[in-house]
Coordinates of C-alpha atoms and ligand atoms in Angstrom, one line a residue:
M1 CA 106.0 34.0 119.2
S2 CA 103.8 35.8 116.7
E3 CA 100.4 34.6 115.8
I4 CA 100.1 33.0 112.3
L5 CA 96.9 33.8 110.4
T6 CA 95.3 31.8 107.7
N7 CA 94.4 33.6 104.5
Q8 CA 90.7 33.5 105.5
E9 CA 91.5 35.4 108.6
R10 CA 93.3 38.2 106.6
P11 CA 90.6 40.4 105.2
L12 CA 91.2 41.9 101.8
K13 CA 89.4 45.0 102.9
L14 CA 89.5 46.9 106.2
P15 CA 86.6 48.9 107.5
D16 CA 86.3 52.3 105.8
R17 CA 88.7 54.5 107.7
G18 CA 88.4 57.5 105.4
I19 CA 91.8 56.9 104.0
K20 CA 92.4 58.4 100.6
T21 CA 95.7 57.8 98.9
G22 CA 97.0 59.1 95.6
A23 CA 96.9 62.5 94.0
R24 CA 94.8 65.4 95.4
V25 CA 93.4 68.5 93.8
L26 CA 95.9 71.2 94.7
N27 CA 94.8 74.4 92.9
R28 CA 97.0 77.2 94.2
L29 CA 95.3 79.9 92.2
P30 CA 91.6 80.9 92.3
E31 CA 89.5 79.4 89.4
G32 CA 90.1 81.3 86.2
A33 CA 93.2 83.2 87.5
A34 CA 96.3 82.9 85.3
E35 CA 99.9 82.6 86.5
K36 CA 101.4 86.1 86.3
P37 CA 105.0 87.1 87.1
Y38 CA 105.7 89.4 90.1
T39 CA 107.6 92.5 89.1
L40 CA 108.5 94.2 92.4
F41 CA 109.9 91.3 94.5
G42 CA 111.1 87.7 94.4
V43 CA 108.8 84.8 95.3
T44 CA 110.3 81.6 96.6
P45 CA 107.6 78.9 97.1
L46 CA 107.9 76.7 100.2
G47 CA 105.7 74.2 98.5
P48 CA 103.5 73.8 95.5
L49 CA 100.3 75.0 97.1
I50 CA 100.6 77.3 100.1
G51 CA 103.4 79.5 101.5
A52 CA 106.0 81.6 99.8
E53 CA 108.9 83.7 100.9
I54 CA 109.1 87.2 99.6
T55 CA 112.5 88.5 98.8
G56 CA 113.8 92.0 97.9
V57 CA 111.4 93.9 100.1
D58 CA 112.6 96.0 103.1
L59 CA 109.6 96.7 105.3
R60 CA 111.4 99.6 107.0
N61 CA 110.7 101.6 103.9
P62 CA 107.3 103.0 103.0
V63 CA 105.1 100.6 100.9
S64 CA 103.9 102.1 97.7
P65 CA 100.4 101.4 96.5
E66 CA 101.9 99.3 93.6
L67 CA 103.9 97.2 96.1
K68 CA 100.9 96.8 98.3
Q69 CA 98.8 95.7 95.4
E70 CA 101.4 93.1 94.3
L71 CA 101.9 91.9 97.9
N72 CA 98.1 91.5 98.2
R73 CA 98.1 89.3 95.0
A74 CA 100.9 87.2 96.5
L75 CA 98.9 86.9 99.7
L76 CA 95.8 85.7 97.8
E77 CA 97.7 83.3 95.6
W78 CA 100.0 81.8 98.3
K79 CA 97.6 82.4 101.3
V80 CA 100.6 83.0 103.6
I81 CA 103.7 85.0 102.7
F82 CA 107.0 85.2 104.7
F83 CA 109.7 87.8 105.0
R84 CA 113.1 87.3 106.6
D85 CA 115.4 89.7 108.4
Q86 CA 113.0 92.5 108.8
Q87 CA 114.3 94.6 111.7
I88 CA 111.2 96.6 112.2
T89 CA 109.5 98.0 115.3
S90 CA 106.0 97.2 116.5
E91 CA 105.0 100.6 115.2
Q92 CA 106.2 99.7 111.7
Q93 CA 104.5 96.4 111.9
R94 CA 101.2 98.1 112.7
A95 CA 101.7 100.6 109.9
F96 CA 102.3 97.7 107.4
A97 CA 99.3 95.7 108.6
S98 CA 97.1 98.8 108.5
L99 CA 97.6 99.1 104.8
W100 CA 95.1 96.2 104.6
G101 CA 92.5 97.8 106.8
E102 CA 91.4 98.6 110.3
L103 CA 93.4 96.9 113.0
E104 CA 91.8 94.7 115.6
T105 CA 92.2 94.6 119.3
H106 CA 92.1 91.2 120.9
P107 CA 90.0 91.2 124.1
F108 CA 91.6 88.2 125.8
L109 CA 95.3 88.2 124.8
P110 CA 98.2 90.2 126.4
Q111 CA 99.0 93.5 124.6
G112 CA 102.4 94.7 123.6
D113 CA 103.3 98.4 123.1
S114 CA 99.8 99.3 121.9
D115 CA 96.3 97.9 122.0
E116 CA 96.6 96.5 118.6
V117 CA 99.7 94.4 119.2
V118 CA 99.3 91.1 120.8
R119 CA 102.5 89.9 122.5
F120 CA 102.9 86.1 122.8
A121 CA 105.7 85.8 125.3
K122 CA 106.1 82.1 126.2
N123 CA 108.6 80.9 128.7
N124 CA 109.0 78.3 131.5
K125 CA 105.9 79.8 133.2
T126 CA 103.6 80.4 130.3
E127 CA 103.5 77.6 127.8
G128 CA 102.2 78.2 124.2
K129 CA 98.6 77.2 123.8
E130 CA 98.3 77.9 120.1
N131 CA 99.0 74.3 119.2
S132 CA 95.6 73.5 117.9
W133 CA 94.3 74.1 114.3
H134 CA 92.2 77.3 114.1
S135 CA 91.5 80.5 112.2
D136 CA 91.9 83.5 114.4
V137 CA 88.8 85.0 116.2
S138 CA 86.4 83.0 114.1
W139 CA 84.0 83.7 117.1
R140 CA 83.7 87.3 116.0
L141 CA 80.8 88.2 113.8
E142 CA 83.5 89.6 111.5
P143 CA 86.6 87.4 111.9
A144 CA 90.0 88.8 111.1
L145 CA 91.0 89.2 107.4
G146 CA 94.5 88.3 108.3
A147 CA 97.4 88.8 110.6
V148 CA 101.0 89.9 110.6
L149 CA 103.2 87.9 113.0
R150 CA 106.8 88.9 113.8
L151 CA 109.2 86.7 115.7
V152 CA 111.0 88.8 118.3
E153 CA 112.9 85.9 120.0
V154 CA 113.1 82.4 118.6
P155 CA 113.7 79.4 120.8
P156 CA 117.0 77.5 120.3
A157 CA 115.1 74.9 118.3
G158 CA 111.5 74.3 117.4
G159 CA 108.6 76.7 117.6
D160 CA 107.6 76.3 113.9
T161 CA 104.1 77.3 112.7
L162 CA 102.0 75.4 110.2
W163 CA 99.3 76.7 108.0
A164 CA 96.7 74.7 106.0
D165 CA 95.0 75.8 102.8
M166 CA 91.3 75.4 103.6
G167 CA 90.3 76.0 100.0
A168 CA 92.2 72.8 99.0
A169 CA 90.7 71.1 102.0
Y170 CA 87.2 71.9 100.6
D171 CA 88.1 71.0 97.0
N172 CA 89.1 67.5 98.0
L173 CA 86.0 66.7 100.1
P174 CA 83.9 63.8 98.6
D175 CA 80.9 65.1 96.6
E176 CA 78.5 63.7 99.2
V177 CA 80.1 65.6 102.0
K178 CA 80.1 68.8 99.9
E179 CA 76.4 68.3 99.3
R180 CA 75.7 67.6 103.0
I181 CA 77.4 70.8 104.2
D182 CA 76.2 73.0 101.5
G183 CA 74.1 75.7 103.2
L184 CA 74.8 74.5 106.7
T185 CA 76.0 76.9 109.4
A186 CA 77.9 76.4 112.6
I187 CA 78.2 78.3 115.9
H188 CA 81.6 79.8 116.8
D189 CA 82.2 80.9 120.4
F190 CA 85.2 82.1 122.4
T191 CA 83.8 80.7 125.7
H192 CA 85.4 77.3 125.8
A193 CA 88.8 78.8 124.6
F194 CA 89.2 82.1 126.5
G195 CA 86.2 82.0 128.7
V196 CA 87.4 79.3 131.0
R197 CA 90.0 81.6 132.6
L198 CA 87.5 84.3 133.4
P199 CA 85.5 84.8 136.6
A200 CA 81.7 84.4 136.0
D201 CA 80.8 88.1 136.1
E202 CA 83.6 89.1 133.7
L203 CA 82.6 86.2 131.4
A204 CA 79.0 87.4 131.3
V205 CA 80.2 90.9 130.2
K206 CA 82.4 89.5 127.5
Q207 CA 79.7 87.1 126.2
A208 CA 77.4 90.1 125.9
E209 CA 80.0 92.0 124.0
F210 CA 80.9 89.1 121.8
P211 CA 77.8 87.0 121.2
A212 CA 78.3 83.6 119.6
A213 CA 78.6 83.9 115.8
E214 CA 76.8 81.8 113.3
H215 CA 78.9 81.3 110.1
P216 CA 78.5 79.2 107.0
I217 CA 80.6 76.0 107.2
V218 CA 81.7 76.7 103.7
R219 CA 82.6 80.4 103.2
T220 CA 83.3 82.2 100.0
H221 CA 86.5 84.1 100.0
P222 CA 85.5 87.7 99.4
E223 CA 88.4 88.5 97.1
T224 CA 89.1 85.2 95.2
G225 CA 85.6 83.8 95.2
R226 CA 87.0 80.4 96.4
K227 CA 85.1 78.2 98.7
T228 CA 86.9 77.4 101.9
L229 CA 86.1 75.2 104.8
F230 CA 85.4 77.4 107.8
V231 CA 85.1 75.3 111.0
N232 CA 87.8 74.7 113.6
P233 CA 88.1 72.8 116.8
N234 CA 89.1 75.8 119.0
F235 CA 86.0 77.9 118.4
T236 CA 83.3 76.0 116.5
S237 CA 80.9 74.5 119.1
R238 CA 78.2 72.9 117.0
I239 CA 76.4 72.7 113.7
V240 CA 73.0 74.4 113.5
G241 CA 70.1 72.1 112.9
L242 CA 71.8 68.8 113.5
E243 CA 71.5 66.4 116.4
P244 CA 74.5 67.0 118.7
E245 CA 76.0 63.6 118.1
E246 CA 75.6 63.7 114.4
G247 CA 76.9 67.3 114.2
E248 CA 79.9 66.5 116.3
R249 CA 80.8 63.5 114.1
L250 CA 80.6 65.6 111.0
L251 CA 82.6 68.4 112.7
Q252 CA 85.3 66.0 113.8
Y253 CA 85.6 64.8 110.2
L254 CA 85.8 68.3 108.8
F255 CA 88.4 69.4 111.5
R256 CA 90.6 66.5 110.4
Q257 CA 91.0 67.9 106.9
A258 CA 93.4 70.5 108.1
H259 CA 95.7 67.7 109.3
I260 CA 96.4 66.5 105.7
P261 CA 100.0 67.4 104.9
E262 CA 99.4 68.1 101.2
Y263 CA 97.4 71.2 102.2
Q264 CA 100.1 72.5 104.6
V265 CA 103.2 74.5 104.8
R266 CA 105.5 74.5 107.8
F267 CA 107.6 77.6 108.5
H268 CA 110.8 77.7 110.5
W269 CA 111.2 81.0 112.2
E270 CA 114.4 83.1 112.7
N271 CA 114.6 86.3 114.6
H272 CA 112.9 89.1 112.6
S273 CA 111.0 86.7 110.4
I274 CA 107.5 87.8 109.5
A275 CA 104.5 85.8 108.4
F276 CA 101.4 87.4 106.9
W277 CA 98.5 85.1 106.5
D278 CA 95.1 85.3 104.9
N279 CA 92.8 84.2 107.8
R280 CA 89.9 83.7 105.5
A281 CA 91.7 81.0 103.5
T282 CA 93.8 79.2 106.0
Q283 CA 94.0 77.7 109.5
H284 CA 97.2 77.6 111.5
Y285 CA 98.9 75.6 114.3
A286 CA 101.8 76.9 116.4
V287 CA 103.9 73.9 117.4
N288 CA 104.7 73.8 121.1
D289 CA 107.9 71.7 121.1
Y290 CA 110.2 74.4 122.6
Y291 CA 108.7 74.6 126.1
P292 CA 110.2 75.6 128.6
N293 CA 112.4 77.7 126.3
R294 CA 111.4 81.2 125.4
R295 CA 109.5 82.2 122.3
I296 CA 108.4 85.8 121.8
A297 CA 106.2 86.9 119.0
E298 CA 104.1 90.0 118.2
R299 CA 100.9 89.8 116.2
V300 CA 98.8 92.5 114.6
A301 CA 95.4 91.5 113.2
I302 CA 93.4 93.2 110.5
A303 CA 89.7 93.4 110.8
G304 CA 87.7 91.3 108.3
D305 CA 84.2 91.0 107.1
R306 CA 81.2 88.8 107.7
P307 CA 81.6 85.3 106.2
Y308 CA 79.0 84.4 103.5
Ligands
FE2_401 FE1 96.2 82.0 115.9

């Protein structure tokens, strides 16, 4: 039998659980930017804030400077853009990504055909470990600008990826939190993510090569000028200048902002789908619901600049 409570025992107010219902500030465009039509391709939004599919572009063909410029605008305005049915090679994928800058080599992940292609080949022996919110290589002094990921083999079902708009996450923080984190920095480190698999001597070499990085908690996007929340549970170890317990509590709160569905897009992959994300504006999460089925993807990352 269920317990019957008197009205006095039924509190009107629960403890503050940080729940905020109702409308959120969802500014898709940078402040002051006006909506402008795209002339060289179609854009199909996957939601109002983040993520759009680009249609009418064949990435087997050379990308003209005009097309590159318009794709870059789409990337900045939508933060992650998607292409379908692009039957390109790793080499063409590299060539496309390199239009945005120097390509990055990942020191810990398995390589594909060349040093600059990371091949994620998951099967019944290697499960996907990318199911945690993060921005790629935030432990570098200069974290990646973005990445181009191509699905080579999709699992029979599942294996979606989600991205979260960390500019929107920042915009919706309560004023007192914005004031509190203004000017604060945090330490990002690969050690607790990739370091655990390394023998001690190798770890020491990698740690010397990639010293822990101190980045502002709120970074300014170098192209749009937008403020974005730049801490993630994979790589951010602590906040500089705060007591460990207090810093961890604040970090946990900031990490949870990426979990809010209004800031997210969820993409369902098909073979030859491509996602190109702005790693400065977003975090992502690769859903591991397909194990032990196979999922093969190749990623090329573009070197970025120092967060400020
Ligand atoms: Fe990632």
